[in-house]
CSV table of N, CA, C and O in Angstrom, one decimal:
chain,number,residue,atom,x,y,z
A,1422,MET,N,-3.9,-18.2,11.1
A,1422,MET,CA,-2.8,-17.5,10.5
A,1422,MET,C,-3.2,-17.0,9.1
A,1422,MET,O,-2.8,-16.0,8.7
A,1423,THR,N,-4.0,-17.8,8.4
A,1423,THR,CA,-4.5,-17.4,7.1
A,1423,THR,C,-5.3,-16.2,7.2
A,1423,THR,O,-5.2,-15.3,6.3
A,1424,MET,N,-6.2,-16.0,8.2
A,1424,MET,CA,-7.0,-14.9,8.4
A,1424,MET,C,-6.1,-13.6,8.6
A,1424,MET,O,-6.4,-12.5,8.1
A,1425,ILE,N,-5.1,-13.8,9.4
A,1425,ILE,CA,-4.2,-12.6,9.6
A,1425,ILE,C,-3.5,-12.2,8.3
A,1425,ILE,O,-3.5,-11.0,8.1
A,1426,PHE,N,-3.0,-13.1,7.6
A,1426,PHE,CA,-2.4,-12.8,6.3
A,1426,PHE,C,-3.4,-12.1,5.3
A,1426,PHE,O,-3.1,-11.1,4.7
A,1427,ALA,N,-4.6,-12.6,5.3
A,1427,ALA,CA,-5.7,-12.0,4.4
A,1427,ALA,C,-6.0,-10.6,4.9
A,1427,ALA,O,-6.2,-9.7,4.0
A,1428,LEU,N,-6.1,-10.4,6.2
A,1428,LEU,CA,-6.3,-9.0,6.6
A,1428,LEU,C,-5.2,-8.1,6.3
A,1428,LEU,O,-5.4,-6.9,6.0
A,1429,LEU,N,-4.0,-8.5,6.5
A,1429,LEU,CA,-2.8,-7.7,6.1
A,1429,LEU,C,-2.8,-7.4,4.6
A,1429,LEU,O,-2.5,-6.2,4.2
A,1430,VAL,N,-3.1,-8.4,3.8
A,1430,VAL,CA,-3.1,-8.1,2.3
A,1430,VAL,C,-4.3,-7.2,2.0
A,1430,VAL,O,-4.1,-6.2,1.2
A,1431,PHE,N,-5.4,-7.4,2.5
A,1431,PHE,CA,-6.6,-6.5,2.2
A,1431,PHE,C,-6.3,-5.1,2.6
A,1431,PHE,O,-6.4,-4.1,1.8
A,1432,GLY,N,-5.9,-4.8,3.9
A,1432,GLY,CA,-5.6,-3.5,4.3
A,1432,GLY,C,-4.5,-2.8,3.5
A,1432,GLY,O,-4.6,-1.6,3.1
A,1433,SER,N,-3.4,-3.5,3.3
A,1433,SER,CA,-2.3,-3.0,2.5
A,1433,SER,C,-2.7,-2.7,1.1
A,1433,SER,O,-2.3,-1.6,0.5
A,1434,ALA,N,-3.5,-3.6,0.5
A,1434,ALA,CA,-3.9,-3.4,-0.9
A,1434,ALA,C,-4.8,-2.2,-1.1
A,1434,ALA,O,-4.6,-1.4,-2.0
A,1435,VAL,N,-5.7,-2.0,-0.2
A,1435,VAL,CA,-6.7,-0.9,-0.2
A,1435,VAL,C,-5.9,0.4,-0.1
A,1435,VAL,O,-6.1,1.3,-0.9
A,1436,LEU,N,-5.0,0.5,0.9
A,1436,LEU,CA,-4.3,1.8,1.1
A,1436,LEU,C,-3.4,2.1,-0.1
A,1436,LEU,O,-3.3,3.2,-0.5
A,1437,ALA,N,-2.7,1.1,-0.6
A,1437,ALA,CA,-1.8,1.3,-1.7
A,1437,ALA,C,-2.6,1.7,-3.0
A,1437,ALA,O,-2.2,2.6,-3.8
A,1438,PHE,N,-3.7,1.0,-3.2
A,1438,PHE,CA,-4.6,1.4,-4.4
A,1438,PHE,C,-5.1,2.8,-4.3
A,1438,PHE,O,-5.1,3.5,-5.3
A,1439,MET,N,-5.5,3.2,-3.1
A,1439,MET,CA,-6.0,4.6,-3.0
A,1439,MET,C,-4.9,5.6,-3.2
A,1439,MET,O,-5.2,6.7,-3.8
A,1440,ILE,N,-3.7,5.4,-2.8
A,1440,ILE,CA,-2.6,6.3,-3.1
A,1440,ILE,C,-2.3,6.4,-4.5
A,1440,ILE,O,-2.2,7.4,-5.1
A,1441,ALA,N,-2.2,5.2,-5.2
A,1441,ALA,CA,-1.9,5.2,-6.6
A,1441,ALA,C,-3.0,5.9,-7.4
A,1441,ALA,O,-2.8,6.6,-8.4
A,1442,TRP,N,-4.3,5.6,-7.1
A,1442,TRP,CA,-5.4,6.2,-7.8
A,1442,TRP,C,-5.4,7.7,-7.6
A,1442,TRP,O,-5.7,8.5,-8.5
A,1443,GLN,N,-5.1,8.2,-6.4
A,1443,GLN,CA,-5.0,9.6,-6.1
A,1443,GLN,C,-3.9,10.3,-6.9
A,1443,GLN,O,-4.1,11.3,-7.5
A,1444,VAL,N,-2.8,9.7,-7.0
A,1444,VAL,CA,-1.7,10.2,-7.8
A,1444,VAL,C,-2.0,10.3,-9.3
A,1444,VAL,O,-1.7,11.3,-9.9
A,1445,ARG,N,-2.8,9.4,-9.8
A,1445,ARG,CA,-3.1,9.3,-11.2
A,1445,ARG,C,-4.3,10.2,-11.5
A,1445,ARG,O,-4.3,10.9,-12.6
A,1446,HIS,N,-5.3,10.3,-10.6
A,1446,HIS,CA,-6.6,11.0,-11.0
A,1446,HIS,C,-7.0,12.2,-10.2
A,1446,HIS,O,-8.0,12.9,-10.6
A,1447,VAL,N,-6.3,12.6,-9.2
A,1447,VAL,CA,-6.7,13.7,-8.4
A,1447,VAL,C,-5.7,14.9,-8.6
A,1447,VAL,O,-4.5,14.7,-8.5
A,1448,GLN,N,-6.3,16.0,-8.8
A,1448,GLN,CA,-5.5,17.2,-9.0
A,1448,GLN,C,-4.7,17.6,-7.7
A,1448,GLN,O,-5.3,17.4,-6.6
A,1449,PRO,N,-3.5,18.1,-7.8
A,1449,PRO,CA,-2.7,18.4,-6.6
A,1449,PRO,C,-3.2,19.8,-6.0
A,1449,PRO,O,-2.4,20.7,-5.9
A,1450,GLU,N,-4.4,19.9,-5.7
A,1450,GLU,CA,-5.0,21.1,-5.1
A,1450,GLU,C,-5.6,20.6,-3.8
A,1450,GLU,O,-6.2,19.5,-3.7
A,1451,PHE,N,-5.6,21.5,-2.8
A,1451,PHE,CA,-6.1,21.1,-1.5
A,1451,PHE,C,-7.5,20.6,-1.5
A,1451,PHE,O,-7.9,19.6,-0.9
A,1452,ILE,N,-8.4,21.4,-2.2
A,1452,ILE,CA,-9.8,21.0,-2.2
A,1452,ILE,C,-10.0,19.6,-2.9
A,1452,ILE,O,-10.8,18.8,-2.4
A,1453,SER,N,-9.3,19.4,-4.0
A,1453,SER,CA,-9.5,18.1,-4.7
A,1453,SER,C,-9.0,16.9,-3.8
A,1453,SER,O,-9.6,15.9,-3.7
A,1454,VAL,N,-7.8,17.1,-3.2
A,1454,VAL,CA,-7.3,16.1,-2.3
A,1454,VAL,C,-8.2,15.9,-1.1
A,1454,VAL,O,-8.5,14.7,-0.7
A,1455,ALA,N,-8.7,16.9,-0.5
A,1455,ALA,CA,-9.6,16.8,0.7
A,1455,ALA,C,-10.9,16.1,0.3
A,1455,ALA,O,-11.3,15.2,1.0
A,1456,ARG,N,-11.4,16.4,-0.9
A,1456,ARG,CA,-12.7,15.8,-1.3
A,1456,ARG,C,-12.4,14.3,-1.6
A,1456,ARG,O,-13.2,13.5,-1.1
A,1457,TYR,N,-11.3,14.0,-2.2
A,1457,TYR,CA,-11.0,12.6,-2.5
A,1457,TYR,C,-10.9,11.8,-1.2
A,1457,TYR,O,-11.4,10.7,-1.0
A,1458,ASN,N,-10.1,12.4,-0.2
A,1458,ASN,CA,-10.0,11.7,1.1
A,1458,ASN,C,-11.3,11.5,1.8
A,1458,ASN,O,-11.5,10.5,2.5
A,1459,LEU,N,-12.1,12.5,1.8
A,1459,LEU,CA,-13.4,12.4,2.4
A,1459,LEU,C,-14.3,11.3,1.8
A,1459,LEU,O,-15.0,10.6,2.5
A,1460,LEU,N,-14.2,11.2,0.4
A,1460,LEU,CA,-15.0,10.2,-0.2
A,1460,LEU,C,-14.4,8.8,0.1
A,1460,LEU,O,-15.2,7.8,0.1
A,1461,MET,N,-13.1,8.7,0.3
A,1461,MET,CA,-12.5,7.4,0.5
A,1461,MET,C,-12.4,7.0,2.0
A,1461,MET,O,-12.0,6.0,2.4
A,1462,LEU,N,-13.0,7.9,2.9
A,1462,LEU,CA,-12.9,7.7,4.3
A,1462,LEU,C,-13.5,6.3,4.7
A,1462,LEU,O,-12.9,5.6,5.5
A,1463,PRO,N,-14.6,5.8,4.1
A,1463,PRO,CA,-15.0,4.4,4.5
A,1463,PRO,C,-14.0,3.4,4.2
A,1463,PRO,O,-13.8,2.4,4.9
A,1464,LEU,N,-13.3,3.5,3.0
A,1464,LEU,CA,-12.3,2.5,2.7
A,1464,LEU,C,-11.1,2.6,3.6
A,1464,LEU,O,-10.5,1.6,4.0
A,1465,ILE,N,-10.7,3.8,3.9
A,1465,ILE,CA,-9.6,4.0,4.8
A,1465,ILE,C,-9.9,3.4,6.2
A,1465,ILE,O,-9.1,2.7,6.8
A,1466,PHE,N,-11.2,3.6,6.6
A,1466,PHE,CA,-11.6,3.0,7.9
A,1466,PHE,C,-11.6,1.5,7.8
A,1466,PHE,O,-11.1,0.9,8.8
A,1467,ALA,N,-12.1,0.9,6.8
A,1467,ALA,CA,-12.1,-0.5,6.6
A,1467,ALA,C,-10.7,-1.1,6.6
A,1467,ALA,O,-10.4,-2.1,7.2
A,1468,ALA,N,-9.8,-0.4,5.8
A,1468,ALA,CA,-8.4,-0.9,5.7
A,1468,ALA,C,-7.7,-0.8,7.1
A,1468,ALA,O,-7.0,-1.8,7.5
A,1469,ASN,N,-8.0,0.2,7.8
A,1469,ASN,CA,-7.3,0.3,9.2
A,1469,ASN,C,-7.9,-0.6,10.2
A,1469,ASN,O,-7.2,-1.2,11.0
A,1470,ILE,N,-9.2,-0.9,10.1
A,1470,ILE,CA,-9.8,-2.0,10.9
A,1470,ILE,C,-9.1,-3.3,10.6
A,1470,ILE,O,-8.8,-4.1,11.5
A,1471,ALA,N,-9.0,-3.6,9.3
A,1471,ALA,CA,-8.4,-4.9,8.9
A,1471,ALA,C,-7.0,-5.0,9.4
A,1471,ALA,O,-6.6,-6.0,10.0
A,1472,LEU,N,-6.2,-3.9,9.3
A,1472,LEU,CA,-4.8,-3.9,9.7
A,1472,LEU,C,-4.7,-4.0,11.3
A,1472,LEU,O,-3.9,-4.8,11.8
A,1473,ALA,N,-5.5,-3.3,11.9
A,1473,ALA,CA,-5.5,-3.4,13.4
A,1473,ALA,C,-5.9,-4.7,13.9
A,1473,ALA,O,-5.2,-5.3,14.8
A,1474,THR,N,-6.9,-5.3,13.3
A,1474,THR,CA,-7.3,-6.7,13.7
A,1474,THR,C,-6.2,-7.7,13.4
A,1474,THR,O,-5.9,-8.6,14.3
A,1475,ALA,N,-5.5,-7.5,12.3
A,1475,ALA,CA,-4.4,-8.4,12.0
A,1475,ALA,C,-3.3,-8.3,13.0
A,1475,ALA,O,-2.7,-9.3,13.4
A,1476,PHE,N,-2.9,-7.1,13.3
A,1476,PHE,CA,-1.8,-6.8,14.2
A,1476,PHE,C,-2.2,-7.4,15.6
A,1476,PHE,O,-1.3,-8.0,16.3
A,1477,ILE,N,-3.4,-7.2,16.1
A,1477,ILE,CA,-3.8,-7.7,17.4
A,1477,ILE,C,-3.7,-9.2,17.4
A,1477,ILE,O,-3.2,-9.8,18.3
A,1478,ARG,N,-4.3,-9.8,16.4
A,1478,ARG,CA,-4.3,-11.3,16.4
A,1478,ARG,C,-2.9,-11.9,16.2
A,1478,ARG,O,-2.6,-12.9,16.8
A,1479,ALA,N,-2.1,-11.2,15.3
A,1479,ALA,CA,-0.8,-11.7,15.1
A,1479,ALA,C,0.1,-11.6,16.4
A,1479,ALA,O,0.9,-12.5,16.7
A,1480,ASN,N,-0.1,-10.5,17.1
A,1480,ASN,CA,0.6,-10.3,18.3
A,1480,ASN,C,0.3,-11.4,19.4
A,1480,ASN,O,1.1,-11.8,20.2
A,1481,MET,N,-1.0,-11.8,19.4
A,1481,MET,CA,-1.4,-12.9,20.3
A,1481,MET,C,-0.8,-14.2,19.9
A,1481,MET,O,-0.4,-15.1,20.7
A,1482,VAL,N,-0.6,-14.5,18.6
A,1482,VAL,CA,0.0,-15.7,18.1
A,1482,VAL,C,1.5,-15.7,18.1
A,1482,VAL,O,2.2,-16.6,18.6
A,1483,ILE,N,2.1,-14.7,17.5
A,1483,ILE,CA,3.5,-14.7,17.2
A,1483,ILE,C,4.3,-14.0,18.3
A,1483,ILE,O,5.4,-14.3,18.6
A,1484,LYS,N,3.7,-13.0,19.0
A,1484,LYS,CA,4.3,-12.2,20.0
A,1484,LYS,C,5.5,-11.5,19.6
A,1484,LYS,O,6.5,-11.4,20.3
A,1485,ASN,N,5.5,-10.9,18.4
A,1485,ASN,CA,6.6,-10.2,17.8
A,1485,ASN,C,6.0,-9.1,16.9
A,1485,ASN,O,5.9,-9.2,15.7
A,1486,LEU,N,5.6,-8.0,17.5
A,1486,LEU,CA,5.0,-6.9,16.8
A,1486,LEU,C,5.9,-6.2,15.8
A,1486,LEU,O,5.5,-5.9,14.7
A,1487,PRO,N,7.2,-6.0,16.0
A,1487,PRO,CA,8.1,-5.5,15.0
A,1487,PRO,C,8.1,-6.4,13.7
A,1487,PRO,O,8.2,-5.9,12.6
A,1488,LEU,N,8.1,-7.7,13.9
A,1488,LEU,CA,8.1,-8.6,12.8
A,1488,LEU,C,6.8,-8.4,11.9
A,1488,LEU,O,6.9,-8.3,10.7
A,1489,MET,N,5.7,-8.3,12.6
A,1489,MET,CA,4.4,-8.1,11.9
A,1489,MET,C,4.4,-6.7,11.2
A,1489,MET,O,3.9,-6.6,10.1
A,1490,ALA,N,4.9,-5.7,11.8
A,1490,ALA,CA,5.0,-4.4,11.2
A,1490,ALA,C,5.9,-4.4,9.9
A,1490,ALA,O,5.6,-3.9,8.9
A,1491,ALA,N,7.0,-5.1,10.0
A,1491,ALA,CA,7.9,-5.3,8.9
A,1491,ALA,C,7.3,-6.1,7.8
A,1491,ALA,O,7.4,-5.7,6.6
A,1492,ALA,N,6.6,-7.1,8.1
A,1492,ALA,CA,5.9,-8.0,7.1
A,1492,ALA,C,4.8,-7.2,6.4
A,1492,ALA,O,4.6,-7.2,5.2
A,1493,GLN,N,4.0,-6.4,7.2
A,1493,GLN,CA,3.0,-5.6,6.6
A,1493,GLN,C,3.6,-4.5,5.7
A,1493,GLN,O,3.0,-4.2,4.6
A,1494,SER,N,4.7,-3.9,6.1
A,1494,SER,CA,5.4,-2.9,5.2
A,1494,SER,C,5.8,-3.6,3.9
A,1494,SER,O,5.7,-3.0,2.8
A,1495,PHE,N,6.3,-4.8,4.0
A,1495,PHE,CA,6.7,-5.5,2.8
A,1495,PHE,C,5.5,-5.7,1.8
A,1495,PHE,O,5.7,-5.5,0.6
A,1496,ILE,N,4.4,-6.1,2.4
A,1496,ILE,CA,3.2,-6.4,1.6
A,1496,ILE,C,2.8,-5.0,1.0
A,1496,ILE,O,2.4,-5.0,-0.2
A,1497,TYR,N,2.7,-4.0,1.8
A,1497,TYR,CA,2.2,-2.7,1.3
A,1497,TYR,C,3.1,-2.2,0.2
A,1497,TYR,O,2.6,-1.7,-0.8
A,1498,TYR,N,4.4,-2.2,0.4
A,1498,TYR,CA,5.3,-1.7,-0.7
A,1498,TYR,C,5.3,-2.6,-1.9
A,1498,TYR,O,5.5,-2.0,-3.0
A,1499,SER,N,5.0,-3.8,-1.8
A,1499,SER,CA,4.8,-4.7,-3.0
A,1499,SER,C,3.6,-4.2,-3.8
A,1499,SER,O,3.6,-4.1,-5.0
A,1500,PHE,N,2.5,-3.9,-3.1
A,1500,PHE,CA,1.3,-3.3,-3.8
A,1500,PHE,C,1.6,-1.9,-4.3
A,1500,PHE,O,1.1,-1.6,-5.4
A,1501,ILE,N,2.4,-1.1,-3.6
A,1501,ILE,CA,2.7,0.2,-4.2
A,1501,ILE,C,3.5,0.1,-5.5
A,1501,ILE,O,3.2,0.8,-6.5
A,1502,VAL,N,4.4,-0.8,-5.6
A,1502,VAL,CA,5.2,-1.0,-6.8
A,1502,VAL,C,4.2,-1.5,-7.9
A,1502,VAL,O,4.2,-1.0,-9.0
A,1503,ALA,N,3.4,-2.5,-7.6
A,1503,ALA,CA,2.5,-3.1,-8.6
A,1503,ALA,C,1.5,-2.0,-9.1
A,1503,ALA,O,1.3,-1.8,-10.3
A,1504,PHE,N,0.9,-1.2,-8.2
A,1504,PHE,CA,-0.1,-0.2,-8.6
A,1504,PHE,C,0.6,1.0,-9.3
A,1504,PHE,O,0.0,1.6,-10.1
A,1505,SER,N,1.8,1.2,-8.9
A,1505,SER,CA,2.6,2.3,-9.6
A,1505,SER,C,2.8,2.0,-11.1
A,1505,SER,O,2.7,2.8,-12.0
A,1506,ILE,N,3.0,0.7,-11.3
A,1506,ILE,CA,3.2,0.2,-12.7
A,1506,ILE,C,1.9,0.2,-13.4
A,1506,ILE,O,1.8,0.7,-14.5
A,1507,LEU,N,0.9,-0.5,-12.8
A,1507,LEU,CA,-0.4,-0.7,-13.5
A,1507,LEU,C,-1.3,0.5,-13.6
A,1507,LEU,O,-1.9,0.7,-14.6
A,1508,ILE,N,-1.4,1.3,-12.6
A,1508,ILE,CA,-2.3,2.5,-12.5
A,1508,ILE,C,-1.6,3.8,-13.0
A,1508,ILE,O,-2.1,4.5,-13.8
A,1509,VAL,N,-0.5,4.1,-12.4
A,1509,VAL,CA,0.2,5.3,-12.6
A,1509,VAL,C,1.0,5.3,-13.9
A,1509,VAL,O,1.1,6.3,-14.6
A,1510,GLY,N,1.5,4.1,-14.3
A,1510,GLY,CA,2.2,4.0,-15.5
A,1510,GLY,C,3.7,4.3,-15.3
A,1510,GLY,O,4.4,4.6,-16.3
A,1511,GLU,N,4.2,4.2,-14.1
A,1511,GLU,CA,5.6,4.4,-13.8
A,1511,GLU,C,6.5,3.3,-14.4
A,1511,GLU,O,6.0,2.1,-14.5
A,1512,LYS,N,7.7,3.6,-14.7
A,1512,LYS,CA,8.6,2.6,-15.1
A,1512,LYS,C,9.6,2.4,-13.9
A,1512,LYS,O,10.3,3.3,-13.5
A,1513,VAL,N,9.5,1.2,-13.4
A,1513,VAL,CA,10.3,0.8,-12.2
A,1513,VAL,C,11.5,0.0,-12.6
A,1513,VAL,O,11.4,-1.0,-13.3
A,1514,SER,N,12.7,0.4,-12.1
A,1514,SER,CA,13.9,-0.4,-12.4
A,1514,SER,C,13.8,-1.7,-11.6
A,1514,SER,O,13.7,-1.7,-10.4
A,1515,ILE,N,13.8,-2.8,-12.4
A,1515,ILE,CA,13.7,-4.1,-11.8
A,1515,ILE,C,14.9,-4.4,-10.8
A,1515,ILE,O,14.7,-4.9,-9.7
A,1516,GLY,N,16.1,-4.0,-11.2
A,1516,GLY,CA,17.2,-4.2,-10.3
A,1516,GLY,C,17.1,-3.5,-9.0
A,1516,GLY,O,17.3,-4.1,-7.9
A,1517,ARG,N,16.7,-2.2,-9.0
A,1517,ARG,CA,16.5,-1.5,-7.8
A,1517,ARG,C,15.3,-2.0,-7.0
A,1517,ARG,O,15.4,-2.1,-5.7
A,1518,ALA,N,14.3,-2.4,-7.6
A,1518,ALA,CA,13.1,-3.0,-6.9
A,1518,ALA,C,13.5,-4.3,-6.2
A,1518,ALA,O,13.2,-4.5,-5.0
A,1519,VAL,N,14.2,-5.1,-6.9
A,1519,VAL,CA,14.7,-6.4,-6.3
A,1519,VAL,C,15.6,-6.1,-5.1
A,1519,VAL,O,15.5,-6.8,-4.1
A,1520,LEU,N,16.5,-5.2,-5.3
A,1520,LEU,CA,17.5,-4.8,-4.2
A,1520,LEU,C,16.7,-4.3,-3.0
A,1520,LEU,O,16.9,-4.7,-1.9
A,1521,GLY,N,15.7,-3.4,-3.3
A,1521,GLY,CA,14.9,-2.8,-2.2
A,1521,GLY,C,14.2,-3.9,-1.4
A,1521,GLY,O,14.1,-3.9,-0.2
A,1522,PHE,N,13.5,-4.8,-2.2
A,1522,PHE,CA,12.7,-5.8,-1.5
A,1522,PHE,C,13.6,-6.8,-0.8
A,1522,PHE,O,13.2,-7.4,0.2
A,1523,GLY,N,14.8,-7.1,-1.4
A,1523,GLY,CA,15.8,-7.9,-0.7
A,1523,GLY,C,16.2,-7.4,0.6
A,1523,GLY,O,16.3,-8.1,1.6
A,1524,LEU,N,16.4,-6.1,0.7
A,1524,LEU,CA,16.8,-5.4,1.9
A,1524,LEU,C,15.7,-5.5,2.9
A,1524,LEU,O,15.9,-5.7,4.1
A,1525,MET,N,14.4,-5.3,2.5
A,1525,MET,CA,13.3,-5.4,3.4
A,1525,MET,C,13.1,-6.9,3.9
A,1525,MET,O,12.9,-7.1,5.0
A,1526,ALA,N,13.3,-7.8,3.0
A,1526,ALA,CA,13.3,-9.3,3.4
A,1526,ALA,C,14.3,-9.6,4.4
A,1526,ALA,O,14.1,-10.3,5.4
A,1527,ALA,N,15.5,-9.0,4.2
A,1527,ALA,CA,16.6,-9.2,5.2
A,1527,ALA,C,16.2,-8.6,6.5
A,1527,ALA,O,16.5,-9.2,7.6
A,1528,GLY,N,15.6,-7.5,6.5
A,1528,GLY,CA,15.1,-6.9,7.8
A,1528,GLY,C,14.1,-7.7,8.5
A,1528,GLY,O,14.1,-7.9,9.7
A,1529,VAL,N,13.1,-8.3,7.7
A,1529,VAL,CA,12.1,-9.2,8.3
A,1529,VAL,C,12.8,-10.4,8.9
A,1529,VAL,O,12.5,-10.8,10.0
A,1530,TRP,N,13.8,-10.9,8.2
A,1530,TRP,CA,14.5,-12.1,8.7
A,1530,TRP,C,15.3,-11.8,10.0
A,1530,TRP,O,15.3,-12.6,10.9
A,1531,VAL,N,15.9,-10.6,10.1
A,1531,VAL,CA,16.6,-10.2,11.3
A,1531,VAL,C,15.6,-10.0,12.4
A,1531,VAL,O,15.9,-10.5,13.5
A,1532,LEU,N,14.5,-9.5,12.2
A,1532,LEU,CA,13.5,-9.3,13.2
A,1532,LEU,C,12.9,-10.6,13.7
A,1532,LEU,O,12.4,-10.8,14.8
A,1533,LYS,N,12.9,-11.6,12.8
A,1533,LYS,CA,12.3,-12.9,13.2
A,1533,LYS,C,13.2,-13.7,14.1
A,1533,LYS,O,12.7,-14.5,14.9
A,1534,LYS,N,14.5,-13.4,14.1
A,1534,LYS,CA,15.4,-14.1,15.0
A,1534,LYS,C,15.3,-13.7,16.4
A,1534,LYS,O,15.0,-12.7,16.9
């Protein structure tokens, strides 16, 4: 189970970091965005392999794919918020973030039942 969690964290962190970095450092032009994504293709590939492996293994253990997808989304959005603050420099409303994550946690709890 630890390996599944580590793979989910790795894949989610890499994808969230790449999006935050793109927003901060890549010009909003087709060529710049295409070049960035081509350069990041090995990382995208590694992140997707990690996530796919985690989903396959978790489905064999837990047998609840919607729960795993919700848990991965929760991890991913946690990284998006963190990287938005740290890399992009966004100011995130703590109350809204807590409310949003609370609703996601409630969704995960509902799917677990």
